[in-house]
Coordinates of C-alpha atoms in Angstrom, one line a residue:
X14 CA 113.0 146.9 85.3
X15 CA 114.3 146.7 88.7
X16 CA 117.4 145.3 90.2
X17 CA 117.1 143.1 93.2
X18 CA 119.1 140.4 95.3
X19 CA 117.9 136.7 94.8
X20 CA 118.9 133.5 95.5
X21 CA 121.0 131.5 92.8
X22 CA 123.0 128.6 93.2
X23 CA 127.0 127.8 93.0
X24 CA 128.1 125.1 91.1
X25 CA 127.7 122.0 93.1
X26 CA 124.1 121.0 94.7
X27 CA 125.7 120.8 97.6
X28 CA 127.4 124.2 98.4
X29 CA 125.3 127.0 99.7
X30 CA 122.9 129.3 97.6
X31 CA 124.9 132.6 97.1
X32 CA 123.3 136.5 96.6
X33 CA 123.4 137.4 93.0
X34 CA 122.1 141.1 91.9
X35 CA 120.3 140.6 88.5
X36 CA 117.8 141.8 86.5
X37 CA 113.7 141.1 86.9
X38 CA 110.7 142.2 85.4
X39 CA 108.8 144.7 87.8
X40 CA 106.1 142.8 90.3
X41 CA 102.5 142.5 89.9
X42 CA 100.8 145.5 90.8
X43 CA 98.7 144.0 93.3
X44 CA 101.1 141.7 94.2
X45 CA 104.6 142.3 96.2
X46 CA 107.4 140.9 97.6
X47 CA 106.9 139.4 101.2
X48 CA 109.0 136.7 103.4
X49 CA 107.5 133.1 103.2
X50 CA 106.2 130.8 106.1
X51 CA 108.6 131.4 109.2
X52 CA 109.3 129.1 112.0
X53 CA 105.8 129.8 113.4
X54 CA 104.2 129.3 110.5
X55 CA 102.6 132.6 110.0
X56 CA 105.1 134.2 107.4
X57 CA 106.2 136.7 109.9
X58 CA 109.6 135.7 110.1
X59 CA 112.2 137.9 109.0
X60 CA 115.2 135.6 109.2
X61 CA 114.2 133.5 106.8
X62 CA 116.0 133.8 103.8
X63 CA 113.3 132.7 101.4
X64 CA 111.2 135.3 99.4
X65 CA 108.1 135.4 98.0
X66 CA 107.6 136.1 94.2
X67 CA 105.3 137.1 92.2
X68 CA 104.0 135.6 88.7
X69 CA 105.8 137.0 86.3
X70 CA 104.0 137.7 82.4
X71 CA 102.9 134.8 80.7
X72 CA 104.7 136.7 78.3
X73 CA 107.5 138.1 78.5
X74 CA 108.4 141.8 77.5
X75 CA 111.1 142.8 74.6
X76 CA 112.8 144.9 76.6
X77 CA 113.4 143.0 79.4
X78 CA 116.4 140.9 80.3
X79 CA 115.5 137.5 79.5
X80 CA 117.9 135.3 81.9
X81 CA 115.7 135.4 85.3
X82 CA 112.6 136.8 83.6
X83 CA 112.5 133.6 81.4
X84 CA 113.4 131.0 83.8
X85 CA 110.3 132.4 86.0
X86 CA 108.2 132.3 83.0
X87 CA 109.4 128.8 81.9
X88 CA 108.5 127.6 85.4
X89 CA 105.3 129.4 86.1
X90 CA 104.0 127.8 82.7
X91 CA 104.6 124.4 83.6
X92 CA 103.5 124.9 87.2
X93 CA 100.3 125.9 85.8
X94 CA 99.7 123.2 83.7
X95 CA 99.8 121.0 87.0
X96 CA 97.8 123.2 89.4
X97 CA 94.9 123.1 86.4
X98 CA 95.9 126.5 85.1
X99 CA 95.0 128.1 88.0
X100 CA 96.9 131.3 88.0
X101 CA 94.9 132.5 91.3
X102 CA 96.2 129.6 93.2
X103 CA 99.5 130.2 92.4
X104 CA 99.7 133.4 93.1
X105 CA 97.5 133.4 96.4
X106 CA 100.7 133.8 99.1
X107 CA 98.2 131.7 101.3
X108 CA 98.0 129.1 99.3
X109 CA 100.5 125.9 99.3
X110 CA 100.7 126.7 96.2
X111 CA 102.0 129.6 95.9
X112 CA 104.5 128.4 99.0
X113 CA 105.7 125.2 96.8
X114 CA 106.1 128.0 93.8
X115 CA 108.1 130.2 95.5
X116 CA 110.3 127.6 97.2
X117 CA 111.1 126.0 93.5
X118 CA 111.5 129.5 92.3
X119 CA 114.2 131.1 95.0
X120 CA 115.6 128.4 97.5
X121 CA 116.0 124.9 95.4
X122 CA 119.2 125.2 94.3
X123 CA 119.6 121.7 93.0
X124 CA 116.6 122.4 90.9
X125 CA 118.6 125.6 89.8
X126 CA 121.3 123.8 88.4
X127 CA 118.9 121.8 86.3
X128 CA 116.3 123.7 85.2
X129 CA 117.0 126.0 83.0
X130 CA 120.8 126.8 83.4
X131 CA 122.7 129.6 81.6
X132 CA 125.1 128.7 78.9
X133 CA 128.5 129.9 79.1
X134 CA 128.8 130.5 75.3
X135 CA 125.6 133.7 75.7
X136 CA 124.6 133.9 79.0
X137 CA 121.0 132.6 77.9
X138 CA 118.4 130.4 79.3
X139 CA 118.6 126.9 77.6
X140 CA 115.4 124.9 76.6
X141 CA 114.9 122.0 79.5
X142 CA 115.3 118.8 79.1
X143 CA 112.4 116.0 79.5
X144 CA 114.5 114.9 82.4
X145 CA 114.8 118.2 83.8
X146 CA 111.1 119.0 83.2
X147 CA 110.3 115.5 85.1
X148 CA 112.4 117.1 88.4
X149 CA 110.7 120.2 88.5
X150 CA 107.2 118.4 87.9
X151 CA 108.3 116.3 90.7
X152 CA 109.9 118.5 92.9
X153 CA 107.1 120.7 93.0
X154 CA 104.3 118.2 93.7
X155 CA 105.9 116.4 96.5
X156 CA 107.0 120.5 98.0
X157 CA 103.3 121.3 97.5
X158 CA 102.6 117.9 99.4
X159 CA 104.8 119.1 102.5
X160 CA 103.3 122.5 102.6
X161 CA 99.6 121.0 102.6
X162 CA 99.9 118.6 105.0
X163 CA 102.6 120.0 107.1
X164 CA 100.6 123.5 107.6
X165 CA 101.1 123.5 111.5
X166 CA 104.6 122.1 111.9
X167 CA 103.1 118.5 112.5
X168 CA 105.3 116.1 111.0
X169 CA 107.3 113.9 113.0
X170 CA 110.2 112.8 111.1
X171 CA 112.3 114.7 108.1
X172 CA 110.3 117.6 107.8
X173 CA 112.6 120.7 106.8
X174 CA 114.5 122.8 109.0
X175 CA 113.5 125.9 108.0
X176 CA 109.7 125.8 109.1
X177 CA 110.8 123.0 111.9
X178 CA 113.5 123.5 113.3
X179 CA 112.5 121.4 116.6
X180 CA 111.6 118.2 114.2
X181 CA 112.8 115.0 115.3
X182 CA 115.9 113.4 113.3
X183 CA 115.5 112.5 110.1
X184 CA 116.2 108.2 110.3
X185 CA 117.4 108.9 113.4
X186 CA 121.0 110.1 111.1
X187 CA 121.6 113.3 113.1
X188 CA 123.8 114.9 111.3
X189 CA 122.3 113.5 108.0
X190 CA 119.6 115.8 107.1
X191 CA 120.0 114.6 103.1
X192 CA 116.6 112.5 103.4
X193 CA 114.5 115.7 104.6
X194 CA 111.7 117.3 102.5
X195 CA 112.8 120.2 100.4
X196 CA 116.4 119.5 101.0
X197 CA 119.0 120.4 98.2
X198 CA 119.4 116.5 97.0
X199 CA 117.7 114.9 94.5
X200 CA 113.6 114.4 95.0
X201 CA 114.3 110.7 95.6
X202 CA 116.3 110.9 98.1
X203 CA 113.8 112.6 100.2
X204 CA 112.4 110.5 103.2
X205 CA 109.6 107.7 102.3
X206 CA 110.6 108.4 98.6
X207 CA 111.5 105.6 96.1
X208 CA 112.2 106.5 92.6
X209 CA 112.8 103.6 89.7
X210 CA 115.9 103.7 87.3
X211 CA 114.9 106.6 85.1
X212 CA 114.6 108.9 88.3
X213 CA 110.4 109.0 87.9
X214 CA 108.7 108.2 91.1
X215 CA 107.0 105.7 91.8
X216 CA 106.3 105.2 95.7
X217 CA 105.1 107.4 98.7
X218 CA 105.5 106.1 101.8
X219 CA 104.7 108.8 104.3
X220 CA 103.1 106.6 107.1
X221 CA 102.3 107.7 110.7
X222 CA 104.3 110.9 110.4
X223 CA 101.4 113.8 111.4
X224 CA 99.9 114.8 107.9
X225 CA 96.9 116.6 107.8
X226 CA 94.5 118.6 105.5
X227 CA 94.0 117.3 102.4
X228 CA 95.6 115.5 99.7
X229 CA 96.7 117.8 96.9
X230 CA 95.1 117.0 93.8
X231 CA 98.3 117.8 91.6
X232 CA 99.1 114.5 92.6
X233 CA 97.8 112.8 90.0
X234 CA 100.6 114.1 87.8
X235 CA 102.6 111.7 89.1
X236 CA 102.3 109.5 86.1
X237 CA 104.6 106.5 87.2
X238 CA 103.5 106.5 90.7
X239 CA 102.6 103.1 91.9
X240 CA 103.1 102.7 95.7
X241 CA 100.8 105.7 97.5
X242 CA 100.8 104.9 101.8
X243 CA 99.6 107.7 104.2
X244 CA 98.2 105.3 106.5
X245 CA 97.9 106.4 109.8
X246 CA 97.8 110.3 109.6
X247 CA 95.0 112.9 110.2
X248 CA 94.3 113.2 106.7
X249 CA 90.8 115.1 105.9
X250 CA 88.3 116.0 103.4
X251 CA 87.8 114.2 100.4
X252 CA 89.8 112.2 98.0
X253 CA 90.5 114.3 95.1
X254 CA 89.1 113.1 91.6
X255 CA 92.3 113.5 89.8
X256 CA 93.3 110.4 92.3
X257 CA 91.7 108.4 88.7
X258 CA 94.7 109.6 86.8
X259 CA 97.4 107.4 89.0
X260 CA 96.6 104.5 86.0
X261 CA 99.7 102.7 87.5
X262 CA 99.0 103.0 90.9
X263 CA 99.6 99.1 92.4
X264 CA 98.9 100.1 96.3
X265 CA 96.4 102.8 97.9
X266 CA 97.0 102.9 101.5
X267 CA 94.9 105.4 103.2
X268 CA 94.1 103.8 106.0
X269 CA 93.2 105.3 109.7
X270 CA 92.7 109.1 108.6
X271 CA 90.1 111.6 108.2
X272 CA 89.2 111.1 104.8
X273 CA 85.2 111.8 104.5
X274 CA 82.9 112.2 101.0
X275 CA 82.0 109.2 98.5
X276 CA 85.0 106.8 97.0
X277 CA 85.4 108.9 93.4
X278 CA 84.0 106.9 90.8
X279 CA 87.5 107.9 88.4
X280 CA 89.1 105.1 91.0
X281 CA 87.6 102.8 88.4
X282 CA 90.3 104.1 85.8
X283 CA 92.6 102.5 87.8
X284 CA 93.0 99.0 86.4
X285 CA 96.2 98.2 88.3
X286 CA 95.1 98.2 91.6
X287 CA 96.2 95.3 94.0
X288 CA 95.6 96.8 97.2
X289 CA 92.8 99.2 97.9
X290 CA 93.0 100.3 101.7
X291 CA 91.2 103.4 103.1
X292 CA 89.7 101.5 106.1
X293 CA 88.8 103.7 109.4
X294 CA 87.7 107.0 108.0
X295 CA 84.6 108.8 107.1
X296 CA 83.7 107.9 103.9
X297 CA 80.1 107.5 103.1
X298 CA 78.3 107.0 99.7
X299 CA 77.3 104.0 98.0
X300 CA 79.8 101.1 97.2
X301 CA 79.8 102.0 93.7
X302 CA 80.9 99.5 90.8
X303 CA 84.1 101.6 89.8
X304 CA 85.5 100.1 93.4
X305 CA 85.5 96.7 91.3
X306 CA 87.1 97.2 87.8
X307 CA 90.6 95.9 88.6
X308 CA 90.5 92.1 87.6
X309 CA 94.2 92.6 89.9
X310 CA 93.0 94.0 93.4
X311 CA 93.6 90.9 95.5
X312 CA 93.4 93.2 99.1
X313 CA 90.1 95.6 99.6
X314 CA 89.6 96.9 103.2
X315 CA 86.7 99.4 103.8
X316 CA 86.4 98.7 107.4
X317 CA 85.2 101.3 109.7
X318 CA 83.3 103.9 106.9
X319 CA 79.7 104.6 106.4
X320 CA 79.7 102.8 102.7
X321 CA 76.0 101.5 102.3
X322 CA 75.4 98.2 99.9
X323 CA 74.2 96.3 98.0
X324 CA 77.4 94.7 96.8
X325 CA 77.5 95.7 93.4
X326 CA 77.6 92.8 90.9
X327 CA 81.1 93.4 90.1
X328 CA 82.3 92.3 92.8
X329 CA 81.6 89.0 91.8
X330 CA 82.4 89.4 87.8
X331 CA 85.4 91.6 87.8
X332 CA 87.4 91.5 91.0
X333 CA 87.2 88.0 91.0
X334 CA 90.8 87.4 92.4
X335 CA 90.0 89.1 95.7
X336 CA 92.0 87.2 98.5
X337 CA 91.4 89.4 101.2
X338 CA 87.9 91.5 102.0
X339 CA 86.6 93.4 105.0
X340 CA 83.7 95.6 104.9
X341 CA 83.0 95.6 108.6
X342 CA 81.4 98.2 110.5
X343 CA 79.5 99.6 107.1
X344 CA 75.6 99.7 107.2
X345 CA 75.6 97.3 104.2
X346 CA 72.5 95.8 105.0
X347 CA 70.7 92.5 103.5
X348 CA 71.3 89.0 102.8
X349 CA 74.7 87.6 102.4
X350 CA 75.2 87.2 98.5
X351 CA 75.6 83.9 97.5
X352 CA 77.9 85.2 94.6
X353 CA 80.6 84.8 97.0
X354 CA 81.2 81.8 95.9
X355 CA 82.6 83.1 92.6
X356 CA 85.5 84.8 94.8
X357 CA 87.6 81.8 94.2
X358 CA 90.6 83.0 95.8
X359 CA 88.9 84.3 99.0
X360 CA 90.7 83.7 102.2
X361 CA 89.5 85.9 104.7
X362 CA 86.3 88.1 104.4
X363 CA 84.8 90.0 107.5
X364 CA 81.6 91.5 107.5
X365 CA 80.7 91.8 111.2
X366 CA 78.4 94.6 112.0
X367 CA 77.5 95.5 108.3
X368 CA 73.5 94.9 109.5
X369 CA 73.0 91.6 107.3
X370 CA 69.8 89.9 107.8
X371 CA 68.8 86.1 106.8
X372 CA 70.8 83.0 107.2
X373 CA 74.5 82.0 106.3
X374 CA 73.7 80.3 102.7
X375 CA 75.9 77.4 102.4
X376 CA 76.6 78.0 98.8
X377 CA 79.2 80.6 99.6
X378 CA 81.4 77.5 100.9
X379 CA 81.1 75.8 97.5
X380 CA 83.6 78.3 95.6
X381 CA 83.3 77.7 91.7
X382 CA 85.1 79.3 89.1
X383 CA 83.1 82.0 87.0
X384 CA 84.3 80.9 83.9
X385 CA 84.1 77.2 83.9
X386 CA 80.8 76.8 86.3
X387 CA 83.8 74.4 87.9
X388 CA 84.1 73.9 91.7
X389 CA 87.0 74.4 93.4
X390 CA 88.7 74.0 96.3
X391 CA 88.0 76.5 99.3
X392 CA 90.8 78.7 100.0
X393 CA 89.1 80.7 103.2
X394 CA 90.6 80.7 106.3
X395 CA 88.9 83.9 108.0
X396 CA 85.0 84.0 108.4
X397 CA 84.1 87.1 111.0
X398 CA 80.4 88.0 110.5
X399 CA 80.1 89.0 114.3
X400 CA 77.7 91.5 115.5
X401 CA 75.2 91.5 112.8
X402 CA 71.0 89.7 112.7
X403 CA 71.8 86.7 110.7
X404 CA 69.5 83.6 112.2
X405 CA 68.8 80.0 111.5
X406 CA 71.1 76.8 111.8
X407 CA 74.4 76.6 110.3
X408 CA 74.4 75.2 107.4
X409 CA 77.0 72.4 106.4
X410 CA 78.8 73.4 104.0
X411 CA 80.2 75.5 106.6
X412 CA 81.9 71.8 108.3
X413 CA 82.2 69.7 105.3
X414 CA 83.7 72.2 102.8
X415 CA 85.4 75.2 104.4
X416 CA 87.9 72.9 106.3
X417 CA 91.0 75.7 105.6
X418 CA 89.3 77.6 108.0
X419 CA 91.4 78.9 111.1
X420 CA 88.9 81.7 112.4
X421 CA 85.1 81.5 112.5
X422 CA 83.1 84.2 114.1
X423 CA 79.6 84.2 114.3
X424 CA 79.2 85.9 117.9
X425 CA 76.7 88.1 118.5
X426 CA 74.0 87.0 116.1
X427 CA 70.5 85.1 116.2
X428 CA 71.8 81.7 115.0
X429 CA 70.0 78.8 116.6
X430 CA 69.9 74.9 116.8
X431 CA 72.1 72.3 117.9
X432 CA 75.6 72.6 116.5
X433 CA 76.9 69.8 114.0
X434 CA 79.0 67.0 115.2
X435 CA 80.7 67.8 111.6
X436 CA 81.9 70.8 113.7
X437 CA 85.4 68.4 114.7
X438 CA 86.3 68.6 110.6
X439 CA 87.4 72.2 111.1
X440 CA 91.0 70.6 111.7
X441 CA 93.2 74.0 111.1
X442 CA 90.6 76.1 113.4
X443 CA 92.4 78.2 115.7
X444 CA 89.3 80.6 117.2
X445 CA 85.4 79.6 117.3
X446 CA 83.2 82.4 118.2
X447 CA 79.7 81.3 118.7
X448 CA 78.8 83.7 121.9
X449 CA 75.4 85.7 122.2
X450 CA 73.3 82.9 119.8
X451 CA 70.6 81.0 120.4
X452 CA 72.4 77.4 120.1
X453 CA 70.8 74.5 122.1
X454 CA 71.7 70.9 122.5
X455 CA 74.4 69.5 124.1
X456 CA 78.0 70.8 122.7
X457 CA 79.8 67.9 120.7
X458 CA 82.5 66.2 122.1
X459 CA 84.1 65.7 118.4
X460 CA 85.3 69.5 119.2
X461 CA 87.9 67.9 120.9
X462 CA 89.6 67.3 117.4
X463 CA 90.7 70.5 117.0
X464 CA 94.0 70.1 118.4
X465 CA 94.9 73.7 116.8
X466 CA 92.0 75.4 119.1
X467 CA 93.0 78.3 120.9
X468 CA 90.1 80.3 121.7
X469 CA 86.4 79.1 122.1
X470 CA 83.6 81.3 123.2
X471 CA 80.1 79.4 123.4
X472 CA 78.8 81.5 126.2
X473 CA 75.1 83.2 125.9
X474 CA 73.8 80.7 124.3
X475 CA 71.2 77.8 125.4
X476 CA 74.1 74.7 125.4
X477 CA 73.4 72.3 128.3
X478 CA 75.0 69.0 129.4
X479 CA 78.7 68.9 130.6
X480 CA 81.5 69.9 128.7
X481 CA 83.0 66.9 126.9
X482 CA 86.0 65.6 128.6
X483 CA 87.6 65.5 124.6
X484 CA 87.1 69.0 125.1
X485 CA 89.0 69.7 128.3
X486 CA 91.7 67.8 127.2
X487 CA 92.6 70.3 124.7
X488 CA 93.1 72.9 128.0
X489 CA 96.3 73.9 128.7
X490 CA 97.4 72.3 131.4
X491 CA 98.5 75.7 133.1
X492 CA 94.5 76.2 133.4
X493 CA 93.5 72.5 133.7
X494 CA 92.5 71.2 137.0
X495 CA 91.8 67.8 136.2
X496 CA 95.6 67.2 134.5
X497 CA 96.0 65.5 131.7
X498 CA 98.2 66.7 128.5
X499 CA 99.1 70.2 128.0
X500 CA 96.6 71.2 125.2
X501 CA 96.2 74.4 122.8
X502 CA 93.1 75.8 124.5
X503 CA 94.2 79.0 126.1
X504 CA 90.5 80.2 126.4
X505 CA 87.0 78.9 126.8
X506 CA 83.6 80.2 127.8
X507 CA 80.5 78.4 128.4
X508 CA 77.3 78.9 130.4
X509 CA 78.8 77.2 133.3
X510 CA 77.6 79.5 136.0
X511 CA 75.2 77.9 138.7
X512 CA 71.5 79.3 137.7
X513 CA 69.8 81.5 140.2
X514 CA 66.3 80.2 141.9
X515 CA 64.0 82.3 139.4
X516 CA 66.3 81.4 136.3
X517 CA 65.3 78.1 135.0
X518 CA 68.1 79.2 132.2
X519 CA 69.8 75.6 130.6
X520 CA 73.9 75.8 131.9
X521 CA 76.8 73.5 131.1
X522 CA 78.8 71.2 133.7
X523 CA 82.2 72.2 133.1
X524 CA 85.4 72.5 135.3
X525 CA 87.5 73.3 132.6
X526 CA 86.2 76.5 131.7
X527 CA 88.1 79.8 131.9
X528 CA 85.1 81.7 132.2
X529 CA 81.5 81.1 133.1
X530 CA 78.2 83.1 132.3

């Protein structure tokens, strides 16, 4: 045995580590002593008072002293059992592991005072508590969670001040650095941490704060997590599998990162779920049934991926209290499923450019509960199926029975025929996208009913006649030169534009209109 100076702590959390000389078991043979991550990040500053150190024995010997020797075996034992026994990983002084490991070990001196403590009565190392196992569990995955995603200094807010010196104020408090990462408060303190009564977390809110790399997979140790946001980072790689293990997770926010690879089919353990968000990344892979096992996920947005259908058929059996839906801008390909009528709760589904094929069956308008075979009332109020190859004439259902709608858009498809004078019972509609169609016939002056109207694109179509002066009356009266009451219409399109000598092209009459193709 060798004697050494490491870092213990005083009595109170908050009072500065001190220098203690006691007695460790020698280092690893292959393994030494070296200085952590410095201020640049490359572990070559020698000003920083934390120290690297090695795995002790996973036993330890008879003749050495037990006090330090056993807290570092105590530790390293439970460490391992959440880094999946991997004694290489903690012991690799690249790894974030082995950087959470050795902060726990010889700079967390409210951890110190926790777990284990020396007893007065012997000067030995007493047996930790659940609740002090719980604190370094916690404390280690959410250090191991700053050192992964924090590798090049690029958080924003409440980093630490050790490896970022130059970050910005922690809840713009600046002299209250309590809420930083790896400061010496409790764990739930720490910035876009929320822990419940018994001190077990269970939300992480680390949104729009520069994380990158990868999610640490020790995560799913976190038992009583239920809130997990890191929308809005540069999050890569895949999700990890042990992601299935979060069996109480309500909300999974990863939205607008860099996750890539196939949704892991253990999500399907999660039977929780209420909102499932990892919209504008790179996934890929099929949209697998284990997305739809949670009878309770009312909010699913996989907008923006490369997830390929069909729509499984649980979908339609299992998340059946889906309110909200958008699988835009994945190559879903197909017909519409008229099993969307079993999504009784629906209120806004977007599928635009998620290369559909067919018509819009009007059955999906005539909602009917699973169970029961019972119809019910519609509850959508967002339709967006833009910029897909859907033909044919609107069906009408669409007018007579999805009358909560506020937004319908249709633009950018092959729809044609005339459009229904039923079109004026879409009281609550707000936008009506029907550019780039094929639409003919003259555009119906019940249109005008739709006091609430606020945007209407018919342009690129083939609409002729004049524009309906029940229609120009709902122009505000900022844009309308023939007067009359102020109206809602802030915007309208039409194929108003004079037709050129060699374009025999149908056009609509209108001197209302905002814009004119």
């Amino acid at each position: 045995p060798t004697t050494t100076s490491v870092v213990t702590p005083t009595a109170s959390p908050s009072t500065a580590p001190t220098a203690t000389s006691v007695v460790t078991p020698p280092p690893s043979p292959t393994t030494g002593r070296e200085n952590n991550t410095g201020n640049d990040g490359s572990g070559s500053d020698d000003t920083d008072a934390t120290t690297t150190t090695t795995l002790p024995p996973t036993t330890t010997s008879p003749t050495a002293t037990p006090i330090q020797s056993t807290r570092e075996t105590i530790i390293a034992s439970k460490l391992l059992t959440i880094t999946n026994n991997s004694f290489a990983l903690l012991e690799d002084t690249a790894s974030p592991q082995n950087k959470a490991y050795n902060w726990i070990l010889n700079n967390d001196a409210y951890l110190s005072l926790l777990y284990p403590f020396k007893t007065a009565a012997d000067n030995t190392t007493s047996t930790p508590t659940e609740e002090n196992e719980k604190a370094l569990t916690q404390r280690y995955i959410l250090t191991l969670l700053f050192f992964e995603t924090n590798e090049f200094n690029t958080w924003d807010v409440c980093a630490d001040l050790n490896t970022n010196d130059d970050v910005d104020e922690c809840e713009n408090v600046e002299e209250d650095d309590t809420r930083r990462f790896l400061s010496q408060t409790s764990e739930c303190d720490w910035y876009g941490i929320t822990c419940d009564v018994d001190g077990s977390i269970v939300s992480i809110d680390l949104s729009d704060n520069g994380l990158r790399n990868t999610i640490p997979p020790e995560i799913g140790q976190l038992s009583s997590l239920q809130h997990l946001t890191l929308r809005k980072n540069r999050l890569s790689s895949t999700l990890p599998t042990t992601i299935g293990l979060l069996t109480n997770l309500e909300i999974l926010n990863l939205n607008s990162n860099r996750i890539e690879g196939p949704m892991p089919t253990e999500i399907g353990s999660m039977t929780k779920l209420q909102i499932l968000d990892v919209g504008k990344n790179d996934m890929d892979g099929p949209m697998s049934p284990e997305m739809f096992t949670s009878s309770n996920l009312e909010y699913l947005d996989l907008s923006g991926n490369d997830f390929v259908g069909p729509l499984p058929t649980e979908m339609f059996t299992s998340t059946i209290n889906l309110v909200f839906v958008d699988l835009t801008g994945n190559p879903i390909g197909g017909s519409i499923p008229t099993e969307l009528k079993y999504l009784t709760q629906l209120a806004s589904l977007e599928m635009g450019s998620a290369d559909l094929t067919g018509t819009l069956p009007g059955e999906i308008f005539q909602t009917t509960d699973i169970v029961t075979s019972n119809r019910v009332t519609s509850m959508l109020e967002t339709l967006s199926l833009e910029g897909n190859s859907l033909n044919g004439s609107l069906p009408e259902e669409l007018f007579n029975v999805a009358t909560s709608l506020r937004i319908l858009d249709l633009g950018i498809n092959d729809f044609t025929g005339e459009l229904s004078e039923n079109a004026g019972n879409l009281l609550q509609l707000e936008q009506l996208l029907l550019w780039y169609n094929n639409f003919d016939g003259s555009i119906p002056s019940t249109l005008g009913s739709l006091t609430l109207l606020e945007i209407m694109s018919l342009d690129n179509n083939q609409f002729n006649g004049t524009m309906p002066p029940e229609v120009c009356n709902l122009v505000t009266s900022a844009s309308n030169s023939g007067g009359g009451d102020a109206g809602s219409l802030i915007f309208l399109a039409s194929d108003c534009k004079d037709d050129d000598e060699e374009d025999n092209m149908p056009f609509v009459e209108c001197s209302c209109c905002h814009s004119c193709q």
